[in-house]
Amino acid sequence: MPDPLSALRDLVAEGGVAVLSGAGLSTESGIPDYRGPTGAARTYAPMTYQTFTRDAAARRRYWARSHVGWQVIGRAAPNAGHQAVAALQRAGLVDAVLTQNVDGLHQAAGARDVVELHGNIDRVVCLGCGQTTPRGDLDQRLRAANPTFAALAAAVNPDGDADLDDAAVAVFRPVDCARCRSGVLKPDVVFFGESVPPERVDRCFAAVGAARLLLVLGSSLTVMSGRRFVLRAAKLGIPVAIVNQGPTRGDAYATIKVDAPLGTALQALAHSLRSSVP
Ligand SMILES: [Zn+2]
């Protein structure tokens, strides 16, 4: 039986690769994958768009946790897996990078034209006036509004939440939009219960349809927002390769499955293609 990584190398060497990445690609950067085999169990139910917009107490809790979590996510650095994807793109083998991650680490590694399916945690949008601002600006405003807020995160999940006790949450003061003064601020990410903007989905379908290989990296494909691209590739007869630790809900469609740590596997892949990779 051929080594799956060698088989993957042969397919990637032909170029025309569309990458679809998930939380498992960022775990080696210190951002836990709560769905993966080594991920810490999620303590809280994920925030839904409906709860966030209707419930001021839930928003306070969200921003208190997120304020702590940002100190980790804001400092996270790309790992060997992100570096390998960027190198394969520079070599002309990867045409499209689609990600379910909101951490911006593909771009930090040098990848270009990344489609962020679920947005990016480094931006904030006002639900009142629509203005988008950098998360760093909000971080400064939150620090100023909460000068004694020194709670530490016990754990951080990929959405940037952190565990905090209720007493710390109770004294946290969120802030509203600095421009319209009353608008509710929301991270510019797609919450549960919220749809990915259709033009973004179309862009991803177009990239998958134009690909010679769909390469899934570190996603268990649990949610349809990512799995639908695997289904589309399979329908079009485009081979699907999956590099992930543990089973995924796309395994039945995979031509090649590599079950290995992402950084090691992708570094080996880029290395084996080094004649093509600058
Ligand atoms: Zn506003």
PDB file of C-alpha atoms and ligand atoms in Angstrom:
ATOM      1  CA  MET A   1       0.000   0.000   0.000  1.00  0.00           C
ATOM      2  CA  PRO A   2       1.532   3.365  -1.018  1.00  0.00           C
ATOM      3  CA  ASP A   3       2.401   5.862   1.694  1.00  0.00           C
ATOM      4  CA  PRO A   4      -0.486   8.395   1.743  1.00  0.00           C
ATOM      5  CA  LEU A   5       1.921  11.323   2.065  1.00  0.00           C
ATOM      6  CA  SER A   6       3.758  10.226  -1.111  1.00  0.00           C
ATOM      7  CA  ALA A   7       0.448   9.899  -2.922  1.00  0.00           C
ATOM      8  CA  LEU A   8      -0.487  13.382  -1.698  1.00  0.00           C
ATOM      9  CA  ARG A   9       2.856  14.726  -2.888  1.00  0.00           C
ATOM     10  CA  ASP A  10       2.217  13.388  -6.397  1.00  0.00           C
ATOM     11  CA  LEU A  11      -1.221  15.015  -6.565  1.00  0.00           C
ATOM     12  CA  VAL A  12      -0.062  18.382  -5.160  1.00  0.00           C
ATOM     13  CA  ALA A  13       2.903  18.404  -7.584  1.00  0.00           C
ATOM     14  CA  GLU A  14       0.412  18.735 -10.453  1.00  0.00           C
ATOM     15  CA  GLY A  15      -0.764  22.090  -9.047  1.00  0.00           C
ATOM     16  CA  GLY A  16      -4.228  23.644  -9.118  1.00  0.00           C
ATOM     17  CA  VAL A  17      -4.774  22.977  -5.423  1.00  0.00           C
ATOM     18  CA  ALA A  18      -7.560  24.609  -3.405  1.00  0.00           C
ATOM     19  CA  VAL A  19      -6.834  24.462   0.329  1.00  0.00           C
ATOM     20  CA  LEU A  20      -9.678  24.375   2.877  1.00  0.00           C
ATOM     21  CA  SER A  21      -8.341  24.762   6.409  1.00  0.00           C
ATOM     22  CA  GLY A  22      -9.910  24.443   9.845  1.00  0.00           C
ATOM     23  CA  ALA A  23      -9.087  24.756  13.533  1.00  0.00           C
ATOM     24  CA  GLY A  24      -6.712  21.753  13.516  1.00  0.00           C
ATOM     25  CA  LEU A  25      -4.225  23.765  11.469  1.00  0.00           C
ATOM     26  CA  SER A  26      -3.907  26.369  14.228  1.00  0.00           C
ATOM     27  CA  THR A  27      -3.628  24.097  17.283  1.00  0.00           C
ATOM     28  CA  GLU A  28       0.176  24.065  16.977  1.00  0.00           C
ATOM     29  CA  SER A  29       0.002  27.876  17.266  1.00  0.00           C
ATOM     30  CA  GLY A  30      -1.570  27.496  20.706  1.00  0.00           C
ATOM     31  CA  ILE A  31      -5.179  27.973  19.630  1.00  0.00           C
ATOM     32  CA  PRO A  32      -7.047  24.862  20.870  1.00  0.00           C
ATOM     33  CA  ASP A  33      -9.335  22.932  18.542  1.00  0.00           C
ATOM     34  CA  TYR A  34     -12.348  22.187  20.694  1.00  0.00           C
ATOM     35  CA  ARG A  35     -13.617  19.611  18.180  1.00  0.00           C
ATOM     36  CA  GLY A  36     -10.321  17.809  17.624  1.00  0.00           C
ATOM     37  CA  PRO A  37      -9.062  14.732  19.468  1.00  0.00           C
ATOM     38  CA  THR A  38      -6.801  16.694  21.823  1.00  0.00           C
ATOM     39  CA  GLY A  39      -9.037  19.729  22.221  1.00  0.00           C
ATOM     40  CA  ALA A  40     -10.298  20.755  25.610  1.00  0.00           C
ATOM     41  CA  ALA A  41     -14.012  20.283  26.014  1.00  0.00           C
ATOM     42  CA  ARG A  42     -15.846  23.501  25.417  1.00  0.00           C
ATOM     43  CA  THR A  43     -17.064  24.840  28.751  1.00  0.00           C
ATOM     44  CA  TYR A  44     -19.762  27.075  27.358  1.00  0.00           C
ATOM     45  CA  ALA A  45     -22.253  26.677  24.539  1.00  0.00           C
ATOM     46  CA  PRO A  46     -21.099  28.707  21.523  1.00  0.00           C
ATOM     47  CA  MET A  47     -22.521  32.196  21.288  1.00  0.00           C
ATOM     48  CA  THR A  48     -25.319  32.483  18.768  1.00  0.00           C
ATOM     49  CA  TYR A  49     -26.046  35.604  16.769  1.00  0.00           C
ATOM     50  CA  GLN A  50     -29.551  35.734  18.221  1.00  0.00           C
ATOM     51  CA  THR A  51     -28.340  35.651  21.848  1.00  0.00           C
ATOM     52  CA  PHE A  52     -25.573  38.144  21.167  1.00  0.00           C
ATOM     53  CA  THR A  53     -27.881  40.725  19.617  1.00  0.00           C
ATOM     54  CA  ARG A  54     -30.788  40.332  22.080  1.00  0.00           C
ATOM     55  CA  ASP A  55     -29.107  39.794  25.441  1.00  0.00           C
ATOM     56  CA  ALA A  56     -26.937  42.555  26.945  1.00  0.00           C
ATOM     57  CA  ALA A  57     -25.730  40.279  29.763  1.00  0.00           C
ATOM     58  CA  ALA A  58     -24.631  37.649  27.247  1.00  0.00           C
ATOM     59  CA  ARG A  59     -22.749  40.344  25.317  1.00  0.00           C
ATOM     60  CA  ARG A  60     -21.006  41.492  28.497  1.00  0.00           C
ATOM     61  CA  ARG A  61     -19.937  37.909  29.170  1.00  0.00           C
ATOM     62  CA  TYR A  62     -18.802  37.446  25.568  1.00  0.00           C
ATOM     63  CA  TRP A  63     -16.674  40.589  25.515  1.00  0.00           C
ATOM     64  CA  ALA A  64     -15.200  39.919  28.967  1.00  0.00           C
ATOM     65  CA  ARG A  65     -14.010  36.480  27.852  1.00  0.00           C
ATOM     66  CA  SER A  66     -12.996  37.685  24.445  1.00  0.00           C
ATOM     67  CA  HIS A  67     -10.977  40.532  25.973  1.00  0.00           C
ATOM     68  CA  VAL A  68      -8.907  37.978  27.871  1.00  0.00           C
ATOM     69  CA  GLY A  69      -8.766  35.519  24.956  1.00  0.00           C
ATOM     70  CA  TRP A  70      -7.538  38.237  22.616  1.00  0.00           C
ATOM     71  CA  GLN A  71      -4.333  38.506  24.643  1.00  0.00           C
ATOM     72  CA  VAL A  72      -3.580  34.927  23.492  1.00  0.00           C
ATOM     73  CA  ILE A  73      -4.996  34.994  19.954  1.00  0.00           C
ATOM     74  CA  GLY A  74      -3.538  38.433  19.249  1.00  0.00           C
ATOM     75  CA  ARG A  75      -0.067  37.081  20.022  1.00  0.00           C
ATOM     76  CA  ALA A  76      -0.382  33.724  18.220  1.00  0.00           C
ATOM     77  CA  ALA A  77       2.158  33.131  15.454  1.00  0.00           C
ATOM     78  CA  PRO A  78       1.833  30.996  12.313  1.00  0.00           C
ATOM     79  CA  ASN A  79       3.237  27.457  12.587  1.00  0.00           C
ATOM     80  CA  ALA A  80       4.984  25.085  10.167  1.00  0.00           C
ATOM     81  CA  GLY A  81       1.645  24.149   8.599  1.00  0.00           C
ATOM     82  CA  HIS A  82       0.748  27.756   7.726  1.00  0.00           C
ATOM     83  CA  GLN A  83       4.299  28.295   6.445  1.00  0.00           C
ATOM     84  CA  ALA A  84       4.040  25.225   4.199  1.00  0.00           C
ATOM     85  CA  VAL A  85       0.736  26.406   2.674  1.00  0.00           C
ATOM     86  CA  ALA A  86       2.253  29.826   1.943  1.00  0.00           C
ATOM     87  CA  ALA A  87       5.340  28.177   0.388  1.00  0.00           C
ATOM     88  CA  LEU A  88       3.185  25.940  -1.833  1.00  0.00           C
ATOM     89  CA  GLN A  89       1.224  29.017  -2.915  1.00  0.00           C
ATOM     90  CA  ARG A  90       4.443  30.902  -3.743  1.00  0.00           C
ATOM     91  CA  ALA A  91       5.525  27.863  -5.779  1.00  0.00           C
ATOM     92  CA  GLY A  92       2.352  28.184  -7.838  1.00  0.00           C
ATOM     93  CA  LEU A  93       0.937  24.837  -6.709  1.00  0.00           C
ATOM     94  CA  VAL A  94      -1.832  26.256  -4.487  1.00  0.00           C
ATOM     95  CA  ASP A  95      -4.310  28.524  -6.283  1.00  0.00           C
ATOM     96  CA  ALA A  96      -6.809  29.200  -3.500  1.00  0.00           C
ATOM     97  CA  VAL A  97      -6.740  29.284   0.289  1.00  0.00           C
ATOM     98  CA  LEU A  98     -10.155  29.010   1.961  1.00  0.00           C
ATOM     99  CA  THR A  99     -10.233  28.951   5.746  1.00  0.00           C
ATOM    100  CA  GLN A 100     -12.776  28.398   8.470  1.00  0.00           C
ATOM    101  CA  ASN A 101     -10.330  29.955  10.942  1.00  0.00           C
ATOM    102  CA  VAL A 102     -10.713  33.545  12.157  1.00  0.00           C
ATOM    103  CA  ASP A 103      -7.136  33.943  13.422  1.00  0.00           C
ATOM    104  CA  GLY A 104      -5.460  35.445  10.332  1.00  0.00           C
ATOM    105  CA  LEU A 105      -2.489  33.057  10.610  1.00  0.00           C
ATOM    106  CA  HIS A 106      -2.467  32.072   6.903  1.00  0.00           C
ATOM    107  CA  GLN A 107      -1.898  35.717   5.996  1.00  0.00           C
ATOM    108  CA  ALA A 108       0.650  36.142   8.796  1.00  0.00           C
ATOM    109  CA  ALA A 109       2.616  33.296   7.170  1.00  0.00           C
ATOM    110  CA  GLY A 110       2.513  35.116   3.817  1.00  0.00           C
ATOM    111  CA  ALA A 111      -0.474  33.506   2.062  1.00  0.00           C
ATOM    112  CA  ARG A 112      -2.328  35.827  -0.323  1.00  0.00           C
ATOM    113  CA  ASP A 113      -5.980  36.217  -1.334  1.00  0.00           C
ATOM    114  CA  VAL A 114      -7.180  34.111   1.584  1.00  0.00           C
ATOM    115  CA  VAL A 115     -10.960  33.712   1.718  1.00  0.00           C
ATOM    116  CA  GLU A 116     -12.001  33.888   5.381  1.00  0.00           C
ATOM    117  CA  LEU A 117     -15.237  31.942   5.389  1.00  0.00           C
ATOM    118  CA  HIS A 118     -16.094  32.907   8.959  1.00  0.00           C
ATOM    119  CA  GLY A 119     -14.471  36.348   9.057  1.00  0.00           C
ATOM    120  CA  ASN A 120     -11.537  37.536  11.137  1.00  0.00           C
ATOM    121  CA  ILE A 121     -11.393  38.139  14.873  1.00  0.00           C
ATOM    122  CA  ASP A 122      -9.041  41.117  14.340  1.00  0.00           C
ATOM    123  CA  ARG A 123     -11.904  43.256  13.040  1.00  0.00           C
ATOM    124  CA  VAL A 124     -14.955  44.639  14.839  1.00  0.00           C
ATOM    125  CA  VAL A 125     -18.195  45.742  13.188  1.00  0.00           C
ATOM    126  CA  CYS A 126     -20.829  48.139  14.577  1.00  0.00           C
ATOM    127  CA  LEU A 127     -24.321  46.670  14.243  1.00  0.00           C
ATOM    128  CA  GLY A 128     -25.711  50.236  14.355  1.00  0.00           C
ATOM    129  CA  CYS A 129     -23.793  52.186  11.724  1.00  0.00           C
ATOM    130  CA  GLY A 130     -21.880  49.369  10.017  1.00  0.00           C
ATOM    131  CA  GLN A 131     -18.423  50.824  10.594  1.00  0.00           C
ATOM    132  CA  THR A 132     -15.597  48.271  10.703  1.00  0.00           C
ATOM    133  CA  THR A 133     -12.649  49.000  12.982  1.00  0.00           C
ATOM    134  CA  PRO A 134      -9.448  47.185  14.017  1.00  0.00           C
ATOM    135  CA  ARG A 135      -9.723  44.935  17.067  1.00  0.00           C
ATOM    136  CA  GLY A 136      -6.576  46.564  18.433  1.00  0.00           C
ATOM    137  CA  ASP A 137      -8.468  49.868  18.756  1.00  0.00           C
ATOM    138  CA  LEU A 138     -11.265  48.192  20.698  1.00  0.00           C
ATOM    139  CA  ASP A 139      -8.705  46.429  22.875  1.00  0.00           C
ATOM    140  CA  GLN A 140      -7.306  49.814  23.930  1.00  0.00           C
ATOM    141  CA  ARG A 141     -10.777  51.189  24.648  1.00  0.00           C
ATOM    142  CA  LEU A 142     -11.695  48.090  26.689  1.00  0.00           C
ATOM    143  CA  ARG A 143      -8.458  48.382  28.677  1.00  0.00           C
ATOM    144  CA  ALA A 144      -9.226  52.046  29.402  1.00  0.00           C
ATOM    145  CA  ALA A 145     -12.800  51.215  30.467  1.00  0.00           C
ATOM    146  CA  ASN A 146     -11.632  48.300  32.654  1.00  0.00           C
ATOM    147  CA  PRO A 147      -8.367  49.419  34.260  1.00  0.00           C
ATOM    148  CA  THR A 148      -8.448  46.838  37.058  1.00  0.00           C
ATOM    149  CA  PHE A 149      -9.605  43.934  34.951  1.00  0.00           C
ATOM    150  CA  ALA A 150      -6.767  41.499  35.359  1.00  0.00           C
ATOM    151  CA  ALA A 151      -8.490  38.140  35.199  1.00  0.00           C
ATOM    152  CA  LEU A 152      -6.493  35.402  33.554  1.00  0.00           C
ATOM    153  CA  ALA A 153      -7.763  32.942  30.995  1.00  0.00           C
ATOM    154  CA  ALA A 154      -7.743  29.293  32.063  1.00  0.00           C
ATOM    155  CA  ALA A 155      -8.427  28.151  28.541  1.00  0.00           C
ATOM    156  CA  VAL A 156      -9.083  29.764  25.195  1.00  0.00           C
ATOM    157  CA  ASN A 157     -11.143  28.373  22.347  1.00  0.00           C
ATOM    158  CA  PRO A 158     -10.854  29.238  18.623  1.00  0.00           C
ATOM    159  CA  ASP A 159     -13.505  31.919  18.810  1.00  0.00           C
ATOM    160  CA  GLY A 160     -11.362  33.853  21.245  1.00  0.00           C
ATOM    161  CA  ASP A 161     -13.452  33.165  24.330  1.00  0.00           C
ATOM    162  CA  ALA A 162     -11.809  32.419  27.640  1.00  0.00           C
ATOM    163  CA  ASP A 163     -12.986  30.925  30.911  1.00  0.00           C
ATOM    164  CA  LEU A 164     -13.745  33.624  33.471  1.00  0.00           C
ATOM    165  CA  ASP A 165     -15.560  33.469  36.757  1.00  0.00           C
ATOM    166  CA  ASP A 166     -18.896  35.227  37.159  1.00  0.00           C
ATOM    167  CA  ALA A 167     -17.528  37.862  39.555  1.00  0.00           C
ATOM    168  CA  ALA A 168     -14.999  39.008  36.949  1.00  0.00           C
ATOM    169  CA  VAL A 169     -17.670  39.125  34.262  1.00  0.00           C
ATOM    170  CA  ALA A 170     -20.017  41.124  36.508  1.00  0.00           C
ATOM    171  CA  VAL A 171     -17.624  44.068  36.795  1.00  0.00           C
ATOM    172  CA  PHE A 172     -16.589  44.093  33.141  1.00  0.00           C
ATOM    173  CA  ARG A 173     -17.692  47.163  31.199  1.00  0.00           C
ATOM    174  CA  PRO A 174     -18.160  46.635  27.447  1.00  0.00           C
ATOM    175  CA  VAL A 175     -18.074  49.706  25.200  1.00  0.00           C
ATOM    176  CA  ASP A 176     -20.306  50.806  22.320  1.00  0.00           C
ATOM    177  CA  CYS A 177     -19.330  52.142  18.891  1.00  0.00           C
ATOM    178  CA  ALA A 178     -17.015  55.180  19.110  1.00  0.00           C
ATOM    179  CA  ARG A 179     -18.541  56.745  16.004  1.00  0.00           C
ATOM    180  CA  CYS A 180     -22.325  56.482  16.384  1.00  0.00           C
ATOM    181  CA  ARG A 181     -22.041  56.226  20.201  1.00  0.00           C
ATOM    182  CA  SER A 182     -24.878  53.728  20.587  1.00  0.00           C
ATOM    183  CA  GLY A 183     -24.248  50.875  18.181  1.00  0.00           C
ATOM    184  CA  VAL A 184     -23.516  47.407  19.548  1.00  0.00           C
ATOM    185  CA  LEU A 185     -20.049  46.155  18.611  1.00  0.00           C
ATOM    186  CA  LYS A 186     -19.619  42.614  17.330  1.00  0.00           C
ATOM    187  CA  PRO A 187     -16.481  40.799  16.240  1.00  0.00           C
ATOM    188  CA  ASP A 188     -16.475  40.582  12.429  1.00  0.00           C
ATOM    189  CA  VAL A 189     -16.898  36.809  12.527  1.00  0.00           C
ATOM    190  CA  VAL A 190     -19.803  34.570  11.594  1.00  0.00           C
ATOM    191  CA  PHE A 191     -21.549  33.364  14.740  1.00  0.00           C
ATOM    192  CA  PHE A 192     -23.628  30.201  15.033  1.00  0.00           C
ATOM    193  CA  GLY A 193     -27.093  31.023  13.755  1.00  0.00           C
ATOM    194  CA  GLU A 194     -25.670  33.489  11.254  1.00  0.00           C
ATOM    195  CA  SER A 195     -25.092  32.813   7.552  1.00  0.00           C
ATOM    196  CA  VAL A 196     -21.829  33.219   5.703  1.00  0.00           C
ATOM    197  CA  PRO A 197     -22.364  36.095   3.212  1.00  0.00           C
ATOM    198  CA  PRO A 198     -23.519  34.481  -0.095  1.00  0.00           C
ATOM    199  CA  GLU A 199     -20.865  36.214  -2.218  1.00  0.00           C
ATOM    200  CA  ARG A 200     -18.191  34.698   0.020  1.00  0.00           C
ATOM    201  CA  VAL A 201     -19.695  31.227  -0.380  1.00  0.00           C
ATOM    202  CA  ASP A 202     -19.889  31.707  -4.156  1.00  0.00           C
ATOM    203  CA  ARG A 203     -16.224  32.688  -4.248  1.00  0.00           C
ATOM    204  CA  CYS A 204     -15.346  29.453  -2.439  1.00  0.00           C
ATOM    205  CA  PHE A 205     -17.518  27.300  -4.711  1.00  0.00           C
ATOM    206  CA  ALA A 206     -15.852  28.923  -7.737  1.00  0.00           C
ATOM    207  CA  ALA A 207     -12.391  28.182  -6.320  1.00  0.00           C
ATOM    208  CA  VAL A 208     -13.331  24.568  -5.622  1.00  0.00           C
ATOM    209  CA  GLY A 209     -14.872  24.157  -9.082  1.00  0.00           C
ATOM    210  CA  ALA A 210     -11.680  25.446 -10.723  1.00  0.00           C
ATOM    211  CA  ALA A 211      -9.375  23.213  -8.658  1.00  0.00           C
ATOM    212  CA  ARG A 212      -7.638  19.986  -9.636  1.00  0.00           C
ATOM    213  CA  LEU A 213      -7.442  18.938  -5.990  1.00  0.00           C
ATOM    214  CA  LEU A 214      -9.302  20.005  -2.842  1.00  0.00           C
ATOM    215  CA  LEU A 215      -6.879  19.715   0.070  1.00  0.00           C
ATOM    216  CA  VAL A 216      -8.578  19.789   3.492  1.00  0.00           C
ATOM    217  CA  LEU A 217      -6.217  20.692   6.349  1.00  0.00           C
ATOM    218  CA  GLY A 218      -7.158  20.290   9.993  1.00  0.00           C
ATOM    219  CA  SER A 219     -10.924  20.261   9.731  1.00  0.00           C
ATOM    220  CA  SER A 220     -13.221  17.560  11.075  1.00  0.00           C
ATOM    221  CA  LEU A 221     -15.801  18.865   8.554  1.00  0.00           C
ATOM    222  CA  THR A 222     -18.409  18.704  11.289  1.00  0.00           C
ATOM    223  CA  VAL A 223     -20.350  21.728  10.105  1.00  0.00           C
ATOM    224  CA  MET A 224     -21.916  22.054   6.688  1.00  0.00           C
ATOM    225  CA  SER A 225     -20.267  25.451   6.167  1.00  0.00           C
ATOM    226  CA  GLY A 226     -17.059  23.540   5.336  1.00  0.00           C
ATOM    227  CA  ARG A 227     -18.349  20.099   4.395  1.00  0.00           C
ATOM    228  CA  ARG A 228     -20.387  21.469   1.478  1.00  0.00           C
ATOM    229  CA  PHE A 229     -17.159  22.197  -0.425  1.00  0.00           C
ATOM    230  CA  VAL A 230     -16.065  18.578  -0.083  1.00  0.00           C
ATOM    231  CA  LEU A 231     -19.476  17.439  -1.335  1.00  0.00           C
ATOM    232  CA  ARG A 232     -19.184  19.833  -4.283  1.00  0.00           C
ATOM    233  CA  ALA A 233     -15.715  18.578  -5.205  1.00  0.00           C
ATOM    234  CA  ALA A 234     -16.889  14.966  -5.006  1.00  0.00           C
ATOM    235  CA  LYS A 235     -19.880  15.759  -7.204  1.00  0.00           C
ATOM    236  CA  LEU A 236     -17.606  17.375  -9.798  1.00  0.00           C
ATOM    237  CA  GLY A 237     -15.193  14.432  -9.740  1.00  0.00           C
ATOM    238  CA  ILE A 238     -12.396  16.550  -8.221  1.00  0.00           C
ATOM    239  CA  PRO A 239     -10.167  14.489  -5.912  1.00  0.00           C
ATOM    240  CA  VAL A 240     -10.279  15.327  -2.210  1.00  0.00           C
ATOM    241  CA  ALA A 241      -7.261  14.866   0.088  1.00  0.00           C
ATOM    242  CA  ILE A 242      -7.611  15.270   3.850  1.00  0.00           C
ATOM    243  CA  VAL A 243      -4.805  15.861   6.331  1.00  0.00           C
ATOM    244  CA  ASN A 244      -6.274  15.734   9.818  1.00  0.00           C
ATOM    245  CA  GLN A 245      -5.691  14.152  13.196  1.00  0.00           C
ATOM    246  CA  GLY A 246      -8.600  11.785  13.704  1.00  0.00           C
ATOM    247  CA  PRO A 247     -11.645  10.960  11.582  1.00  0.00           C
ATOM    248  CA  THR A 248     -13.613  13.582   9.660  1.00  0.00           C
ATOM    249  CA  ARG A 249     -17.105  13.689   8.243  1.00  0.00           C
ATOM    250  CA  GLY A 250     -15.562  13.912   4.765  1.00  0.00           C
ATOM    251  CA  ASP A 251     -13.502  10.716   4.948  1.00  0.00           C
ATOM    252  CA  ALA A 252     -15.923   8.805   2.699  1.00  0.00           C
ATOM    253  CA  TYR A 253     -15.120  11.264  -0.109  1.00  0.00           C
ATOM    254  CA  ALA A 254     -11.347  11.334   0.376  1.00  0.00           C
ATOM    255  CA  THR A 255      -9.007   9.905  -2.248  1.00  0.00           C
ATOM    256  CA  ILE A 256      -6.143  10.321   0.225  1.00  0.00           C
ATOM    257  CA  LYS A 257      -6.295  10.574   4.004  1.00  0.00           C
ATOM    258  CA  VAL A 258      -3.229  11.515   6.049  1.00  0.00           C
ATOM    259  CA  ASP A 259      -3.817  11.130   9.804  1.00  0.00           C
ATOM    260  CA  ALA A 260      -0.861  12.992  11.302  1.00  0.00           C
ATOM    261  CA  PRO A 261       0.101  16.200  13.108  1.00  0.00           C
ATOM    262  CA  LEU A 262      -0.410  19.014  10.605  1.00  0.00           C
ATOM    263  CA  GLY A 263       2.850  20.911  11.014  1.00  0.00           C
ATOM    264  CA  THR A 264       5.020  17.820  10.573  1.00  0.00           C
ATOM    265  CA  ALA A 265       3.023  16.431   7.643  1.00  0.00           C
ATOM    266  CA  LEU A 266       2.846  19.720   5.735  1.00  0.00           C
ATOM    267  CA  GLN A 267       6.487  20.535   6.340  1.00  0.00           C
ATOM    268  CA  ALA A 268       7.367  17.095   4.938  1.00  0.00           C
ATOM    269  CA  LEU A 269       5.067  17.714   1.978  1.00  0.00           C
ATOM    270  CA  ALA A 270       6.610  21.111   1.178  1.00  0.00           C
ATOM    271  CA  HIS A 271      10.089  19.642   1.666  1.00  0.00           C
ATOM    272  CA  SER A 272       9.395  16.752  -0.722  1.00  0.00           C
ATOM    273  CA  LEU A 273       8.288  19.327  -3.310  1.00  0.00           C
ATOM    274  CA  ARG A 274      11.313  21.527  -2.640  1.00  0.00           C
ATOM    275  CA  SER A 275      12.333  21.614  -6.307  1.00  0.00           C
ATOM    276  CA  SER A 276       9.071  23.506  -6.818  1.00  0.00           C
ATOM    277  CA  VAL A 277       8.987  25.417  -3.511  1.00  0.00           C
ATOM    278  CA  PRO A 278      11.141  28.545  -3.140  1.00  0.00           C
TER     279      PRO A 278
HETATM  280 ZN    ZN B   1     -21.621  52.681  15.054  1.00  0.00          ZN
END
